[in-house]
Amino acid sequence: MGCSKSQLLVVLLLSLAWLVPSWGEDEEAQVEEGVVEEEVVSDELLEEEGVLVLHQHNFERALHEHRLLLVEFYAPWCGHCQALAPEFTRAAGILKNDSTGLRLAKVDATEETHLSAEFGVTGYPVLKLFRDGNRTHPIDFTGTQDAEGIVRWMRRKAGPSTELLQDEASAQEFIASQDVVVVGFFKDLQSKAAQGFYEIASDAVDVPFGVSNRTELFQKYSVIPDTVCLFKKVRGGGARHLALALPQGAFSPNSPKIFGAKILNHLLLFINKTLEAHLEILGSFRAAAPPFRGQVLFVLIDVNGEGAQVLQYFGLKSHEAPTMRFINIETNRKYRMATDEFTSQAVGSFAQAVLDGKVQPHLMSEEVPEDWDKRPVKVLVGKNFEQVAYDETKNVFVKFYAPWCTHCKEMAPVWEELGEKYKDHENIIIAKLDATANEIMNLTIRGYPTLHYFPAGPDRKMIEYKSARDLETFSKFLENGGMLPAEKTPPVVSRVPGLQPATA
């Protein structure tokens, strides 16, 4: 096992101490007579305004006496440290009075050079969190450097990073508690995906995170296991949610920033970090970001690394990098940069044009299969959806599905039976659309499967089906013109504005 420079120095000093008596009788006599007094080093923990003052002799004691200890390494002459000082002191007072066992401490890094070297402190201020006496793996502070931000961050680190949602009532109360919340739906709360979710929640302290493994909640919000949903309040009450199913290892270093940010507009640059030509684009991308602070979150995605799983969500392949996409995570609308010029001016102009409403959303679409209408269940894609769904002479019942969705697979045989039953009907069409590969203007699919009925006529009506998913009930719904006989009130009917043709 290796030792640090400070440990080596201690060993040398101890060795010299053992050799002192052999240097001469005079020195030995002086020690015996008390002429040379040895300095007594104390590990006592002192504090200033609620902040523990640490040095190399009491540092270890502080770690063992306090379960969570946030340490500021500072320089007395540093302007940023001086600005942080009153906020740090105020946060220390709040936490000390909480009786939560959370404490703040400080180290003068210019004096305690051994501690600075041990923890890699090269700039000021540096804040590190030490948990359960662990000296070798401190956690870098990622919160905001004000009293409220420090307190929020520490409390999140101290307790469960997520709230467990046990039933529909607790879920509704949690979702209604803030303007934006994030909920993870996991079959196994100890799975790798769930653990990654907890880590993200621990860092993204400005947004409440909830978690559930309850089947009834999966069904209520139309999600499958290992799905993360962002819920946002809308005018008039209630909340809309954006669902994202997670492949294994879906969380990346960008996840805390993305989930924790209150900024809804994200500009993503997809590059391959192993290619020098791609790395050269980074400078322009970063230079374009400052004017959009608070409006647009700039995110780097490495298609050859942990960001590869994001590609499918945008309908991209790794060989298409470098490329750029703009997304609003509230509406789920995506925008494509028309040019391959990645200068800071071009990047900035593109972002501003999207914000100004001058860029049309980019809609993914597969090519229309040659045999799309040859089977009982018609195959729709973005490019033929408008033509089929809004045919004024037809009543069209569409299943929006995801290929990986378990619920969709379970319902597939019934949907095929329904198609077979109505394959020769003069004005009823049964269809399906892969919503992970095809997008429709003004129609956002938030869970799978989602069923929409488009009645004949010129009004462009759309009715979401939310009843039992069996052949008998489906048939009653269709035979009664998009309404079940037992329903006392008509279903909610939406009118969809004119759709623009989908682009590849």
PDB file of N, CA and C in Angstrom, residues 39 43 49 62 103 127 131 250 253 255 292 306-307 333 349 352 366 385 392 395 415 428 446 451 471 474-475 499:
ATOM      1  N   GLU A  39       5.696  21.220  22.222  1.00  0.00           N
ATOM      2  CA  GLU A  39       4.386  21.837  21.937  1.00  0.00           C
ATOM      3  C   GLU A  39       3.292  20.779  22.002  1.00  0.00           C
ATOM      4  N   ASP A  43      -6.595  18.145  19.471  1.00  0.00           N
ATOM      5  CA  ASP A  43      -7.584  17.833  18.436  1.00  0.00           C
ATOM      6  C   ASP A  43      -8.951  18.397  18.814  1.00  0.00           C
ATOM      7  N   GLU A  49     -18.910  31.199  14.848  1.00  0.00           N
ATOM      8  CA  GLU A  49     -20.265  31.466  14.359  1.00  0.00           C
ATOM      9  C   GLU A  49     -20.936  30.197  13.828  1.00  0.00           C
ATOM     10  N   ALA A  62     -13.274  15.386  13.655  1.00  0.00           N
ATOM     11  CA  ALA A  62     -14.502  16.001  13.137  1.00  0.00           C
ATOM     12  C   ALA A  62     -15.263  15.036  12.232  1.00  0.00           C
ATOM     13  N   ARG A 103     -23.410  19.351   9.912  1.00  0.00           N
ATOM     14  CA  ARG A 103     -22.550  20.451  10.314  1.00  0.00           C
ATOM     15  C   ARG A 103     -21.722  20.950   9.129  1.00  0.00           C
ATOM     16  N   LEU A 127     -15.813  23.121  -1.867  1.00  0.00           N
ATOM     17  CA  LEU A 127     -16.675  22.541  -0.839  1.00  0.00           C
ATOM     18  C   LEU A 127     -16.797  21.040  -1.077  1.00  0.00           C
ATOM     19  N   ARG A 131     -18.979  11.882   4.432  1.00  0.00           N
ATOM     20  CA  ARG A 131     -20.090  11.106   4.980  1.00  0.00           C
ATOM     21  C   ARG A 131     -19.572   9.933   5.812  1.00  0.00           C
ATOM     22  N   ALA A 250     -29.220   4.098 -18.265  1.00  0.00           N
ATOM     23  CA  ALA A 250     -29.704   5.281 -18.972  1.00  0.00           C
ATOM     24  C   ALA A 250     -29.258   6.590 -18.360  1.00  0.00           C
ATOM     25  N   PRO A 253     -23.792  11.526 -16.839  1.00  0.00           N
ATOM     26  CA  PRO A 253     -23.341  12.650 -16.013  1.00  0.00           C
ATOM     27  C   PRO A 253     -24.193  13.898 -16.189  1.00  0.00           C
ATOM     28  N   SER A 255     -27.456  13.904 -16.328  1.00  0.00           N
ATOM     29  CA  SER A 255     -28.788  13.702 -15.768  1.00  0.00           C
ATOM     30  C   SER A 255     -29.160  14.654 -14.639  1.00  0.00           C
ATOM     31  N   PHE A 292     -27.897  32.806 -23.605  1.00  0.00           N
ATOM     32  CA  PHE A 292     -29.147  32.078 -23.359  1.00  0.00           C
ATOM     33  C   PHE A 292     -29.255  31.568 -21.923  1.00  0.00           C
ATOM     34  N   GLU A 306     -21.711   7.308 -22.799  1.00  0.00           N
ATOM     35  CA  GLU A 306     -22.927   7.088 -22.020  1.00  0.00           C
ATOM     36  C   GLU A 306     -24.153   7.763 -22.629  1.00  0.00           C
ATOM     37  N   GLY A 307     -23.924   8.670 -23.588  1.00  0.00           N
ATOM     38  CA  GLY A 307     -25.064   9.359 -24.201  1.00  0.00           C
ATOM     39  C   GLY A 307     -25.678   8.609 -25.359  1.00  0.00           C
ATOM     40  N   ARG A 333     -41.647  18.875 -28.042  1.00  0.00           N
ATOM     41  CA  ARG A 333     -41.378  19.241 -29.439  1.00  0.00           C
ATOM     42  C   ARG A 333     -39.883  19.333 -29.675  1.00  0.00           C
ATOM     43  N   SER A 349     -27.984  31.617 -33.547  1.00  0.00           N
ATOM     44  CA  SER A 349     -29.101  32.010 -34.412  1.00  0.00           C
ATOM     45  C   SER A 349     -30.180  30.936 -34.420  1.00  0.00           C
ATOM     46  N   GLN A 352     -32.083  31.003 -31.039  1.00  0.00           N
ATOM     47  CA  GLN A 352     -32.964  32.170 -30.955  1.00  0.00           C
ATOM     48  C   GLN A 352     -34.167  32.027 -31.871  1.00  0.00           C
ATOM     49  N   GLU A 366     -41.164   7.102 -40.070  1.00  0.00           N
ATOM     50  CA  GLU A 366     -40.663   6.004 -40.877  1.00  0.00           C
ATOM     51  C   GLU A 366     -41.220   6.155 -42.291  1.00  0.00           C
ATOM     52  N   PHE A 385     -50.246   9.436 -41.744  1.00  0.00           N
ATOM     53  CA  PHE A 385     -51.218   9.564 -40.653  1.00  0.00           C
ATOM     54  C   PHE A 385     -52.333  10.543 -40.997  1.00  0.00           C
ATOM     55  N   GLU A 392     -62.446  12.021 -44.068  1.00  0.00           N
ATOM     56  CA  GLU A 392     -63.777  12.441 -43.633  1.00  0.00           C
ATOM     57  C   GLU A 392     -64.832  11.359 -43.786  1.00  0.00           C
ATOM     58  N   ASN A 395     -64.206   6.222 -39.879  1.00  0.00           N
ATOM     59  CA  ASN A 395     -63.997   6.267 -38.436  1.00  0.00           C
ATOM     60  C   ASN A 395     -62.748   5.440 -38.156  1.00  0.00           C
ATOM     61  N   TRP A 415     -56.108  -6.580 -30.418  1.00  0.00           N
ATOM     62  CA  TRP A 415     -56.174  -5.554 -31.459  1.00  0.00           C
ATOM     63  C   TRP A 415     -56.234  -6.201 -32.851  1.00  0.00           C
ATOM     64  N   ILE A 428     -65.133   1.782 -41.023  1.00  0.00           N
ATOM     65  CA  ILE A 428     -64.336   1.649 -39.797  1.00  0.00           C
ATOM     66  C   ILE A 428     -62.964   1.086 -40.150  1.00  0.00           C
ATOM     67  N   ARG A 446     -48.069  10.248 -24.294  1.00  0.00           N
ATOM     68  CA  ARG A 446     -47.353  10.283 -23.021  1.00  0.00           C
ATOM     69  C   ARG A 446     -47.291   8.919 -22.321  1.00  0.00           C
ATOM     70  N   LEU A 451     -54.837   4.926 -26.975  1.00  0.00           N
ATOM     71  CA  LEU A 451     -55.831   4.649 -28.019  1.00  0.00           C
ATOM     72  C   LEU A 451     -56.622   5.907 -28.317  1.00  0.00           C
ATOM     73  N   LEU A 471     -62.144  -7.252 -26.621  1.00  0.00           N
ATOM     74  CA  LEU A 471     -62.824  -7.204 -27.905  1.00  0.00           C
ATOM     75  C   LEU A 471     -64.267  -6.739 -27.778  1.00  0.00           C
ATOM     76  N   PHE A 474     -64.351  -2.909 -26.963  1.00  0.00           N
ATOM     77  CA  PHE A 474     -63.919  -2.185 -28.160  1.00  0.00           C
ATOM     78  C   PHE A 474     -65.054  -2.136 -29.191  1.00  0.00           C
ATOM     79  N   SER A 475     -65.703  -3.261 -29.390  1.00  0.00           N
ATOM     80  CA  SER A 475     -66.769  -3.360 -30.400  1.00  0.00           C
ATOM     81  C   SER A 475     -67.951  -2.460 -30.046  1.00  0.00           C
ATOM     82  N   LEU A 499     -52.781  19.468 -39.468  1.00  0.00           N
ATOM     83  CA  LEU A 499     -51.468  18.908 -39.258  1.00  0.00           C
ATOM     84  C   LEU A 499     -50.613  19.127 -40.488  1.00  0.00           C
TER      85      LEU A 499
END
